[in-house]
Amino acid sequence: MIPILSALVDRNTWTIVAIPLISLLHDYERRLSTLRIPYHIFKDGHLNVYTTPSLILVSSDLAVRQAFRSAVKSAHAIKPVGRFIYDEGQLAVTDSDYRNPLRDAQEFRCVDAPLIIMTGTAPPPSVPIMAERFGLVSPYLIARGCTDRPELCLILETQRSVGDILSRTVELVNDFLETMANDERIMIFVPTLAAGQSIAECLYTTLYSGDKEITPDRNTIYDDWIAGTHKVIVGTSALYAGNDYPHVRMVIFAGTPGDMTGTFQGITRAGRDGTMSHCYILPTKHAKAKFNGYGVTDYAGNAKIVALCNNTPITCLRFQFTHWCDHAGVLCKDSNNGLGVKCSSCLALAGKPIPSWIRPPVSQIIPAEKRLQVIGSSAITCRSDFGAAVNAAEEYRQKRTGWIQPIVDTFQFGFDLFKGLCTLCNTTWHPLEQCPKTGRQTVKLLRLYLKQYPFPSKEEKKNWGSICFHCHLPQLPGDLVHEEFSRERGLCRHPDFMLGLWLRLNLNKQLVQKAYREVGLKQNDEWAWLVARPLPTLQDTSLPKYVSNFVYLIIWYLNFIQSTL
């Protein structure tokens, strides 16, 4: 509600909210529409200062792209940005390994205005990392509250096989469905798509996931659940955050969850109306924690959630979760002045003597100085400091993408030269399969073969980018040639551009030989060479930035065409 309130109170400035999850964005839309509060979802283009509502929602992917920055800067010159708000900010720490826009989150603030990062699950050690990830300039203010939810009944059951977890989940749901009110709902979280599909099938409901092939229309699935068409929703971690439906009475983790932070997010979907709700964790036998690498801090709590599921010695579940999130744990007996619901661990320990070798935990409160804390100088951050943060973000972006510009210029030349044209036959654009200068089977085989290039590691993807598996354009850092997350072929803005150029080049055998000499073909197998990564040469020691020899070859060909004009 913080972004909504700020937009209502200050209508003369923009309130821009970056949202990193589709489910969360959809929930914003639902709540704002219900409250009849005007808002605008930024997709592309510009912001009309006279017709666009003051509250702007933007996905975290778009929030770091040039189109967004340009639109905001233009609008800011007429109507100032009052504040940038980033919801679920902990994802910039926990999920940035596989989502580059989260790693580049500091580029979100593109004009001099305050940046507010919201999260309900940020353990204290992760806060400095989060501040660095968002480019906060000292001093910055931290406001922290206790994460305890007294109305939640936390239940950890015995470890089971996957099949037994399925049976137990169905049993719990069917028992509860008999007594549920019409407005009450159930959420089930699964660790794998396979488990989710099995449970959804047994319960005659739907699976909510980030996989578009399995869940082609997530919004409809979510809306049907809200409306009560299906009172049970099965979801992957894609549904952990972004759901504030007030009457979720039961949450079930059907299998050992992946980490503490995500698990607590999922648990706190329950009981948002303040009524007692049950949260079950059904751990898998012999579960192992995800290994992040030697020397890598486990900010998400991959190992901690496995330890909680083992629960040896038996320890209050509420204490374990609140201690993880706040570094100040709360026992069930002290929750809400003793009125909190007892967890399964506390019920199991009730009336039993504590062994002398076990030191029982003691409830703690967050110290006053930690609830409202200024990091750095005690002076409140002024607008000049916001400008310093913007400059730092711009320097970061230039460093990250500066080497890309020559490549961007080369591709932009090609896009302009062949605008509206087939790059193979130079006539009005048509799908390459329909081009008279090639055959459908040739194009099909070429598409399949070029998908065999070695997928980049996390570090390589961070530094050099990746390749679109549909159109084969490079997805370079900064999304200046091709956006990173265009998983559907229909979303590619330049389909068949690359394949058409390669086929066009191969019509001139002498030029092909010249190209291969100059780009350093050293293998007899042309196809294996095309999907391989370029090897550095004395002339250019940084060739791996081009992602694959196929991309490198097309860049060479575009430069050759440009030199002949």
Coordinates of C-alpha atoms in Angstrom, one line a residue:
M1 CA 0.0 0.0 0.0
I2 CA 3.0 2.4 0.4
P3 CA 3.2 3.2 -3.3
I4 CA -0.5 3.7 -3.5
L5 CA -0.6 6.1 -0.6
S6 CA 2.3 8.1 -1.9
A7 CA 0.7 8.4 -5.3
L8 CA -2.6 9.6 -3.8
V9 CA -1.0 12.1 -1.4
D10 CA 1.4 13.6 -4.0
R11 CA -0.4 13.8 -7.3
N12 CA 1.9 16.5 -8.7
T13 CA 4.9 14.1 -9.0
W14 CA 5.4 10.7 -10.5
T15 CA 5.5 7.6 -8.3
I16 CA 7.3 4.9 -10.2
V17 CA 7.2 1.3 -8.9
A18 CA 9.4 -1.4 -10.3
I19 CA 8.0 -4.9 -9.9
P20 CA 10.2 -8.0 -10.3
L21 CA 7.4 -10.7 -10.5
I22 CA 4.5 -11.1 -13.0
S23 CA 2.3 -12.4 -10.1
L24 CA 3.1 -9.3 -8.1
L25 CA 2.4 -7.0 -11.1
H26 CA -1.0 -8.7 -11.6
D27 CA -1.8 -8.4 -8.0
Y28 CA -1.1 -4.6 -8.1
E29 CA -3.4 -4.3 -11.1
R30 CA -6.2 -6.2 -9.3
R31 CA -5.9 -4.1 -6.1
L32 CA -5.7 -0.8 -7.9
S33 CA -8.6 -1.6 -10.2
T34 CA -10.7 -2.7 -7.2
L35 CA -9.9 0.6 -5.4
R36 CA -10.4 2.5 -8.6
I37 CA -7.1 4.2 -8.4
P38 CA -5.7 5.3 -11.8
Y39 CA -2.4 3.8 -12.8
H40 CA -0.3 3.2 -15.9
I41 CA 1.8 0.2 -16.8
F42 CA 4.9 1.2 -18.7
K43 CA 5.6 -1.1 -21.7
D44 CA 7.3 1.1 -24.2
G45 CA 7.1 4.6 -25.8
H46 CA 6.8 7.7 -23.7
L47 CA 5.0 9.1 -20.7
N48 CA 2.4 11.8 -21.6
V49 CA 2.6 14.2 -18.6
Y50 CA -1.0 15.4 -19.3
T51 CA -2.8 12.1 -19.6
T52 CA -0.7 9.5 -17.8
P53 CA -1.7 8.8 -14.2
S54 CA 0.9 9.7 -11.5
L55 CA 1.3 6.1 -10.5
I56 CA 3.4 4.2 -12.9
L57 CA 4.2 0.4 -12.7
V58 CA 7.1 -1.1 -14.6
S59 CA 8.6 -4.6 -14.7
S60 CA 12.1 -4.9 -13.3
D61 CA 13.2 -6.0 -16.7
L62 CA 12.0 -2.9 -18.5
A63 CA 13.2 -0.7 -15.6
V64 CA 16.8 -1.0 -16.6
R65 CA 16.3 -0.5 -20.3
Q66 CA 17.1 2.5 -22.4
A67 CA 13.5 3.1 -23.5
F68 CA 12.4 3.4 -19.9
R69 CA 15.2 5.7 -18.9
S70 CA 14.6 8.0 -21.9
A71 CA 10.9 8.2 -21.2
V72 CA 11.4 9.0 -17.5
K73 CA 14.0 11.7 -18.2
S74 CA 11.7 13.4 -20.7
A75 CA 8.7 13.3 -18.4
H76 CA 10.8 14.4 -15.4
A77 CA 11.8 17.6 -17.2
I78 CA 8.1 18.7 -17.1
K79 CA 6.7 16.9 -14.1
P80 CA 9.2 15.7 -11.6
V81 CA 9.6 12.2 -10.3
G82 CA 8.7 12.2 -6.6
R83 CA 10.0 8.8 -5.8
F84 CA 11.2 5.5 -7.2
I85 CA 9.9 2.4 -5.4
Y86 CA 11.3 -1.1 -5.8
D87 CA 9.1 -3.9 -4.4
E88 CA 10.4 -7.2 -3.2
G89 CA 13.9 -5.7 -3.2
Q90 CA 15.5 -8.9 -1.7
L91 CA 15.2 -10.6 -5.1
A92 CA 18.1 -8.3 -6.3
V93 CA 20.2 -10.3 -3.9
T94 CA 18.7 -13.8 -3.9
D95 CA 17.7 -14.1 -7.6
S96 CA 20.3 -12.0 -9.5
D97 CA 22.4 -15.0 -10.5
Y98 CA 20.0 -15.9 -13.3
R99 CA 18.2 -12.6 -13.9
N100 CA 20.5 -9.9 -15.2
P101 CA 18.0 -7.0 -14.7
L102 CA 18.1 -7.7 -11.0
R103 CA 21.9 -7.5 -10.9
D104 CA 21.6 -4.1 -12.7
A105 CA 18.9 -2.8 -10.4
Q106 CA 20.8 0.4 -9.6
E107 CA 20.1 1.6 -13.1
F108 CA 16.4 1.9 -12.2
R109 CA 17.0 5.4 -10.6
C110 CA 17.7 7.5 -13.7
V111 CA 16.8 11.0 -12.4
D112 CA 17.5 12.7 -9.0
A113 CA 14.7 11.4 -6.8
P114 CA 14.7 9.2 -3.7
L115 CA 14.7 5.4 -4.1
I116 CA 12.6 3.3 -1.7
I117 CA 13.3 -0.4 -1.5
M118 CA 10.5 -2.5 0.1
T119 CA 11.0 -6.0 1.4
G120 CA 9.5 -8.1 4.2
T121 CA 12.2 -10.7 4.1
A122 CA 15.7 -9.1 4.2
P123 CA 18.0 -10.6 6.9
P124 CA 20.3 -7.9 8.3
P125 CA 23.5 -9.3 6.7
S126 CA 21.9 -8.9 3.2
V127 CA 21.0 -5.2 3.7
P128 CA 24.5 -3.8 2.7
I129 CA 24.5 -6.1 -0.3
M130 CA 21.0 -4.8 -1.3
A131 CA 22.1 -1.2 -0.8
E132 CA 25.1 -1.8 -3.0
R133 CA 23.0 -3.6 -5.6
F134 CA 20.6 -0.6 -5.8
G135 CA 23.4 2.0 -5.8
L136 CA 22.3 3.7 -2.5
V137 CA 24.6 6.5 -1.6
S138 CA 25.5 7.0 2.0
P139 CA 23.7 8.1 4.1
Y140 CA 20.6 6.0 3.7
L141 CA 17.8 5.1 6.1
I142 CA 16.7 1.6 7.2
A143 CA 13.2 1.1 8.7
R144 CA 12.7 -2.4 10.1
G145 CA 9.8 -4.1 11.9
C146 CA 9.3 -7.5 13.4
T147 CA 8.3 -10.2 11.0
D148 CA 6.4 -12.3 13.5
R149 CA 2.8 -13.3 12.4
P150 CA 1.1 -14.5 15.6
E151 CA -2.0 -15.8 13.7
L152 CA 0.0 -18.4 11.7
C153 CA 0.1 -22.0 13.0
L154 CA 3.4 -23.4 11.7
I155 CA 3.5 -27.2 11.3
L156 CA 6.5 -29.3 10.3
E157 CA 5.6 -32.9 9.5
T158 CA 7.9 -35.9 9.3
Q159 CA 10.1 -36.5 6.2
R160 CA 8.4 -38.5 3.5
S161 CA 9.0 -39.9 0.0
V162 CA 7.7 -37.9 -3.0
G163 CA 4.8 -40.3 -3.4
D164 CA 3.8 -40.0 0.3
I165 CA 4.0 -36.2 0.1
L166 CA 1.5 -36.3 -2.7
S167 CA -0.9 -38.5 -0.8
R168 CA -0.5 -36.4 2.4
T169 CA -1.1 -33.1 0.5
V170 CA -4.3 -34.5 -1.1
E171 CA -5.5 -35.7 2.3
L172 CA -4.9 -32.3 4.0
V173 CA -6.6 -30.4 1.2
N174 CA -9.7 -32.7 1.1
D175 CA -10.1 -32.6 4.8
F176 CA -10.0 -28.8 4.9
L177 CA -12.2 -28.3 1.9
E178 CA -15.1 -29.9 3.8
T179 CA -15.1 -27.0 6.3
M180 CA -13.9 -24.1 4.2
A181 CA -16.0 -20.9 3.9
N182 CA -16.7 -19.7 0.3
D183 CA -14.1 -16.9 0.5
E184 CA -11.3 -19.1 1.9
R185 CA -8.5 -20.4 -0.2
I186 CA -5.6 -22.9 -0.2
M187 CA -2.1 -22.4 -1.6
I188 CA 0.3 -25.3 -2.3
F189 CA 3.9 -24.7 -3.2
V190 CA 6.0 -27.3 -5.0
P191 CA 9.8 -27.6 -5.5
T192 CA 9.5 -29.0 -9.0
L193 CA 7.2 -28.7 -12.0
A194 CA 6.7 -32.5 -12.1
A195 CA 5.5 -32.5 -8.5
G196 CA 3.2 -29.5 -9.2
Q197 CA 1.7 -31.2 -12.2
S198 CA 1.0 -34.4 -10.2
I199 CA -0.6 -32.6 -7.3
A200 CA -2.7 -30.3 -9.6
E201 CA -3.9 -33.3 -11.5
C202 CA -4.9 -35.1 -8.3
L203 CA -6.8 -32.1 -7.0
Y204 CA -8.4 -31.2 -10.3
T205 CA -6.9 -27.8 -10.2
T206 CA -4.3 -25.8 -12.1
L207 CA -0.5 -25.3 -11.8
Y208 CA 0.9 -21.7 -11.7
S209 CA 4.5 -21.6 -12.9
G210 CA 7.0 -19.4 -14.8
D211 CA 7.0 -21.9 -17.6
K212 CA 4.8 -20.6 -20.4
E213 CA 4.4 -24.0 -22.0
I214 CA 3.0 -25.4 -18.8
T215 CA 1.2 -22.2 -17.7
P216 CA 0.4 -20.3 -20.9
D217 CA -2.0 -17.9 -19.1
R218 CA -1.0 -17.2 -15.5
N219 CA -3.3 -14.3 -15.1
T220 CA -6.4 -16.4 -15.8
I221 CA -5.3 -19.1 -13.4
Y222 CA -4.7 -16.5 -10.7
D223 CA -8.0 -14.8 -11.4
D224 CA -10.0 -18.0 -11.3
W225 CA -8.5 -18.8 -7.9
I226 CA -9.3 -15.4 -6.6
A227 CA -12.9 -15.7 -7.9
G228 CA -13.3 -19.2 -6.3
T229 CA -13.6 -21.1 -9.6
H230 CA -10.7 -23.1 -8.1
K231 CA -10.3 -22.8 -4.3
V232 CA -6.9 -24.4 -4.5
I233 CA -3.9 -23.1 -6.4
V234 CA -0.7 -25.1 -6.9
G235 CA 2.4 -22.9 -7.6
T236 CA 6.1 -22.9 -7.9
S237 CA 8.3 -20.2 -6.3
A238 CA 6.9 -17.9 -8.9
L239 CA 3.9 -17.5 -6.6
Y240 CA 5.8 -16.9 -3.3
A241 CA 5.4 -13.1 -3.4
G242 CA 2.7 -10.9 -4.9
N243 CA -0.4 -12.3 -3.5
D244 CA -2.3 -10.4 -0.8
Y245 CA -5.6 -12.3 -0.9
P246 CA -6.8 -11.9 2.7
H247 CA -8.5 -15.3 3.3
V248 CA -5.8 -17.9 2.6
R249 CA -6.4 -20.4 5.3
M250 CA -3.9 -23.1 4.4
V251 CA -0.5 -23.0 2.9
I252 CA 1.3 -26.3 2.1
F253 CA 4.9 -26.8 1.0
A254 CA 4.8 -30.2 -0.7
G255 CA 8.5 -31.0 -0.5
T256 CA 11.5 -29.5 1.1
P257 CA 11.5 -25.8 0.1
G258 CA 14.5 -24.2 -1.6
D259 CA 15.5 -21.5 1.0
M260 CA 14.4 -19.7 4.1
T261 CA 13.6 -16.4 2.6
G262 CA 11.3 -17.8 -0.1
T263 CA 9.7 -20.2 2.3
F264 CA 8.8 -17.4 4.8
Q265 CA 7.4 -15.4 1.9
G266 CA 5.2 -18.3 0.9
I267 CA 4.1 -18.9 4.5
T268 CA 3.1 -15.3 5.0
R269 CA 0.6 -15.5 2.1
A270 CA -1.7 -17.1 4.8
G271 CA -3.9 -15.3 7.3
R272 CA -3.5 -11.7 6.0
D273 CA -6.9 -11.0 7.4
G274 CA -5.5 -11.7 10.9
T275 CA -7.5 -15.0 11.3
M276 CA -5.6 -18.2 12.4
S277 CA -4.3 -20.1 9.4
H278 CA -2.3 -23.3 9.0
C279 CA 1.1 -23.5 7.2
Y280 CA 2.4 -27.0 6.6
I281 CA 5.9 -28.0 5.6
L282 CA 6.1 -31.6 4.2
P283 CA 9.8 -32.2 3.8
T284 CA 11.3 -34.7 1.4
K285 CA 13.6 -37.5 2.7
H286 CA 17.3 -36.9 2.5
A287 CA 17.0 -33.4 1.0
K288 CA 20.2 -31.5 0.4
A289 CA 20.8 -27.8 0.3
K290 CA 21.7 -26.0 -2.9
F291 CA 25.4 -25.4 -3.0
N292 CA 26.2 -21.8 -3.9
G293 CA 30.0 -22.3 -4.2
Y294 CA 32.9 -22.0 -1.8
G295 CA 33.2 -18.6 -0.1
V296 CA 29.7 -17.5 -1.3
T297 CA 27.5 -16.2 1.5
D298 CA 24.1 -18.0 1.6
Y299 CA 21.9 -14.9 1.8
A300 CA 18.8 -16.9 0.8
G301 CA 19.2 -19.5 3.5
N302 CA 19.5 -22.6 1.3
A303 CA 21.3 -24.6 4.0
K304 CA 19.2 -23.1 6.8
I305 CA 15.9 -24.4 5.4
V306 CA 17.2 -28.0 5.3
A307 CA 18.4 -27.6 8.9
L308 CA 14.9 -26.4 9.8
C309 CA 13.3 -29.4 8.1
N310 CA 15.6 -31.7 10.0
N311 CA 14.8 -29.8 13.2
T312 CA 17.4 -31.4 15.4
P313 CA 17.1 -30.6 18.3
I314 CA 13.4 -29.7 18.1
T315 CA 13.2 -25.9 18.1
C316 CA 10.3 -23.5 17.9
L317 CA 9.6 -22.9 14.1
R318 CA 8.4 -19.3 14.7
F319 CA 11.7 -18.6 16.4
Q320 CA 13.7 -20.0 13.6
F321 CA 11.9 -18.0 10.9
T322 CA 11.9 -14.7 12.8
H323 CA 15.5 -15.1 13.9
W324 CA 16.4 -15.6 10.2
C325 CA 14.6 -12.5 9.0
D326 CA 15.2 -10.2 11.9
H327 CA 18.2 -11.7 13.8
A328 CA 15.8 -11.4 16.8
G329 CA 13.7 -14.6 17.2
V330 CA 10.3 -14.7 18.8
L331 CA 9.1 -17.9 20.5
C332 CA 5.4 -19.0 20.2
K333 CA 4.9 -18.5 23.9
D334 CA 5.9 -14.8 23.6
S335 CA 4.2 -14.1 20.3
N336 CA 1.5 -11.4 20.6
N337 CA 2.0 -11.3 24.4
G338 CA 1.4 -15.1 24.7
L339 CA -1.7 -15.1 22.4
G340 CA 0.2 -16.4 19.4
V341 CA -0.7 -19.8 17.9
K342 CA 1.7 -22.6 19.0
C343 CA 3.8 -24.3 16.3
S344 CA 4.2 -28.1 16.0
S345 CA 7.6 -27.9 17.7
C346 CA 6.3 -26.1 20.7
L347 CA 3.3 -28.5 21.0
A348 CA 5.7 -31.4 20.8
L349 CA 7.9 -30.0 23.6
A350 CA 5.0 -29.0 25.8
G351 CA 5.4 -30.5 29.3
K352 CA 8.6 -32.3 28.4
P353 CA 11.8 -31.6 30.4
I354 CA 14.6 -29.9 28.4
P355 CA 17.8 -32.0 28.4
S356 CA 20.7 -30.4 30.3
W357 CA 22.9 -30.2 27.2
I358 CA 20.4 -28.1 25.2
R359 CA 20.4 -24.4 25.7
P360 CA 16.8 -23.3 24.9
P361 CA 16.4 -20.2 22.8
V362 CA 15.1 -17.0 24.3
S363 CA 12.8 -14.5 22.6
Q364 CA 14.4 -11.2 21.5
I365 CA 13.2 -7.9 20.3
I366 CA 14.7 -5.7 17.6
P367 CA 16.6 -3.0 19.4
A368 CA 15.2 0.5 18.9
E369 CA 18.4 1.7 17.2
K370 CA 17.9 -1.1 14.6
R371 CA 14.3 -0.3 13.9
L372 CA 15.1 3.1 12.4
Q373 CA 18.8 3.3 11.4
V374 CA 20.8 5.8 9.4
I375 CA 23.7 4.2 7.6
G376 CA 26.5 6.8 7.1
S377 CA 26.2 10.5 8.1
S378 CA 23.3 11.4 10.4
A379 CA 22.1 14.0 7.9
I380 CA 19.0 13.2 5.9
T381 CA 19.8 12.5 2.3
C382 CA 19.3 15.6 0.1
R383 CA 18.6 15.9 -3.6
S384 CA 22.2 16.5 -4.4
D385 CA 23.0 13.0 -3.0
F386 CA 20.3 11.6 -5.2
G387 CA 22.1 13.2 -8.2
A388 CA 25.3 11.5 -7.1
A389 CA 23.5 8.1 -7.0
V390 CA 22.2 8.8 -10.5
N391 CA 25.7 9.6 -11.8
A392 CA 27.1 6.5 -10.1
A393 CA 24.4 4.4 -11.8
E394 CA 25.2 6.0 -15.2
E395 CA 28.9 5.3 -14.7
Y396 CA 28.0 1.7 -13.9
R397 CA 25.9 1.4 -17.0
Q398 CA 28.6 2.9 -19.2
K399 CA 31.2 0.5 -17.8
R400 CA 28.9 -2.5 -18.2
T401 CA 27.8 -1.6 -21.8
G402 CA 30.4 0.7 -23.2
W403 CA 32.2 -2.0 -25.2
I404 CA 28.9 -3.0 -26.8
Q405 CA 28.3 0.3 -28.7
P406 CA 30.4 -0.7 -31.9
I407 CA 28.4 -3.9 -32.1
V408 CA 25.1 -2.1 -31.6
D409 CA 26.0 0.4 -34.3
T410 CA 26.8 -2.5 -36.7
F411 CA 23.5 -4.2 -36.1
Q412 CA 21.6 -0.9 -36.2
F413 CA 23.1 -0.3 -39.7
G414 CA 21.8 -3.7 -40.7
F415 CA 18.4 -3.1 -39.3
D416 CA 18.1 0.2 -41.1
L417 CA 19.5 -1.2 -44.4
F418 CA 17.1 -4.2 -44.5
K419 CA 14.1 -2.5 -42.8
G420 CA 11.0 -4.2 -44.1
L421 CA 13.0 -6.5 -46.3
C422 CA 14.1 -10.1 -46.4
T423 CA 17.8 -10.2 -45.7
L424 CA 18.3 -13.1 -48.2
C425 CA 16.4 -12.0 -51.3
N426 CA 16.1 -8.2 -50.6
T427 CA 12.4 -8.1 -51.4
T428 CA 9.5 -7.3 -49.1
W429 CA 9.9 -9.1 -45.8
H430 CA 8.4 -12.6 -45.6
P431 CA 9.2 -15.6 -43.3
L432 CA 12.5 -17.2 -44.4
E433 CA 10.7 -20.5 -45.0
Q434 CA 8.8 -18.8 -47.8
C435 CA 11.8 -17.2 -49.5
P436 CA 12.3 -18.3 -53.1
K437 CA 16.1 -18.4 -52.7
T438 CA 16.1 -21.2 -50.1
G439 CA 14.0 -24.2 -49.0
R440 CA 11.8 -24.8 -46.0
Q441 CA 13.9 -27.9 -44.9
T442 CA 17.2 -26.0 -45.2
V443 CA 15.8 -23.2 -42.9
K444 CA 14.5 -25.8 -40.4
L445 CA 17.8 -27.6 -40.2
L446 CA 19.7 -24.4 -39.8
R447 CA 17.5 -23.2 -36.9
L448 CA 17.9 -26.5 -35.1
Y449 CA 21.7 -26.7 -35.6
L450 CA 22.4 -23.1 -34.4
K451 CA 20.6 -23.9 -31.1
Q452 CA 23.5 -26.2 -30.2
Y453 CA 25.9 -23.4 -29.2
P454 CA 27.3 -23.8 -25.7
F455 CA 25.0 -22.1 -23.2
P456 CA 27.0 -19.4 -21.3
S457 CA 27.8 -19.8 -17.7
K458 CA 26.4 -17.3 -15.2
E459 CA 29.6 -15.2 -15.3
E460 CA 29.9 -15.4 -19.1
K461 CA 26.2 -14.3 -19.4
K462 CA 26.8 -11.4 -17.0
N463 CA 29.8 -10.2 -19.0
W464 CA 29.0 -11.0 -22.6
G465 CA 25.3 -11.9 -22.7
S466 CA 23.6 -14.7 -24.5
I467 CA 21.8 -15.6 -27.8
C468 CA 18.1 -15.6 -28.6
F469 CA 17.2 -19.2 -29.5
H470 CA 14.6 -18.1 -31.9
C471 CA 16.2 -15.4 -34.0
H472 CA 19.8 -15.9 -33.0
L473 CA 20.5 -12.2 -32.4
P474 CA 22.9 -11.6 -29.5
Q475 CA 21.3 -10.7 -26.2
L476 CA 24.0 -8.4 -25.0
P477 CA 24.1 -6.6 -21.6
G478 CA 21.8 -3.6 -21.7
D479 CA 19.3 -5.1 -24.1
L480 CA 20.5 -2.8 -26.8
V481 CA 20.3 -5.3 -29.7
H482 CA 17.8 -7.9 -28.3
E483 CA 15.9 -8.0 -25.0
E484 CA 17.0 -10.8 -22.7
F485 CA 13.6 -12.3 -22.0
S486 CA 11.9 -12.8 -25.3
R487 CA 11.1 -16.5 -25.0
E488 CA 8.5 -16.5 -27.7
R489 CA 9.5 -16.3 -31.4
G490 CA 6.7 -13.9 -32.1
L491 CA 8.3 -11.3 -29.7
C492 CA 11.5 -11.1 -31.7
R493 CA 11.6 -7.7 -33.5
H494 CA 14.0 -8.9 -36.2
P495 CA 13.0 -12.5 -37.0
D496 CA 15.1 -14.3 -39.6
F497 CA 17.5 -11.3 -39.8
M498 CA 20.6 -13.4 -38.9
L499 CA 19.7 -16.6 -40.8
G500 CA 18.9 -14.6 -44.0
L501 CA 22.2 -12.8 -43.9
W502 CA 24.1 -16.1 -43.4
L503 CA 22.3 -17.7 -46.4
R504 CA 22.9 -14.5 -48.4
L505 CA 26.7 -14.6 -47.6
N506 CA 26.8 -18.3 -48.7
L507 CA 25.6 -17.4 -52.2
N508 CA 29.0 -15.8 -52.8
K509 CA 31.6 -18.6 -52.3
Q510 CA 34.6 -16.3 -52.8
L511 CA 33.3 -13.9 -50.1
V512 CA 32.7 -16.8 -47.8
Q513 CA 36.4 -17.8 -48.1
K514 CA 37.5 -14.2 -47.5
A515 CA 35.2 -14.1 -44.4
Y516 CA 36.6 -17.3 -42.9
R517 CA 40.2 -16.2 -43.5
E518 CA 39.6 -12.9 -41.8
V519 CA 37.6 -14.2 -38.8
G520 CA 40.1 -17.0 -38.2
L521 CA 38.4 -20.2 -39.1
K522 CA 40.8 -22.9 -37.9
Q523 CA 38.6 -26.0 -38.0
N524 CA 37.6 -28.2 -40.9
D525 CA 34.1 -28.6 -39.6
E526 CA 32.3 -25.4 -40.6
W527 CA 29.2 -26.3 -38.6
A528 CA 31.0 -27.1 -35.4
W529 CA 32.9 -23.8 -35.8
L530 CA 29.8 -21.7 -36.2
V531 CA 28.2 -22.7 -32.9
A532 CA 31.6 -22.6 -31.0
R533 CA 32.8 -19.6 -29.0
P534 CA 35.3 -17.3 -30.8
L535 CA 39.0 -17.8 -29.8
P536 CA 40.9 -14.7 -29.0
T537 CA 43.4 -13.6 -31.6
L538 CA 46.4 -11.2 -31.6
Q539 CA 44.2 -8.7 -33.5
D540 CA 41.3 -9.0 -31.0
T541 CA 41.9 -10.5 -27.6
S542 CA 38.3 -10.0 -26.5
L543 CA 36.4 -12.1 -29.1
P544 CA 34.3 -14.1 -26.5
K545 CA 32.1 -11.0 -26.1
Y546 CA 30.6 -11.9 -29.5
V547 CA 29.0 -15.0 -27.9
S548 CA 29.4 -17.3 -30.9
N549 CA 31.3 -17.5 -34.2
F550 CA 28.0 -17.3 -36.0
V551 CA 27.3 -13.9 -34.5
Y552 CA 30.9 -12.9 -35.1
L553 CA 30.6 -13.9 -38.7
I554 CA 27.4 -11.9 -39.3
I555 CA 29.1 -8.8 -37.7
W556 CA 31.9 -9.2 -40.1
Y557 CA 29.5 -9.5 -43.0
L558 CA 27.6 -6.4 -42.0
N559 CA 30.8 -4.4 -41.7
F560 CA 31.8 -5.7 -45.2
I561 CA 28.5 -4.5 -46.7
Q562 CA 28.9 -1.1 -45.0
S563 CA 32.4 -0.7 -46.4
T564 CA 31.2 -1.3 -50.0
L565 CA 28.5 1.4 -49.8

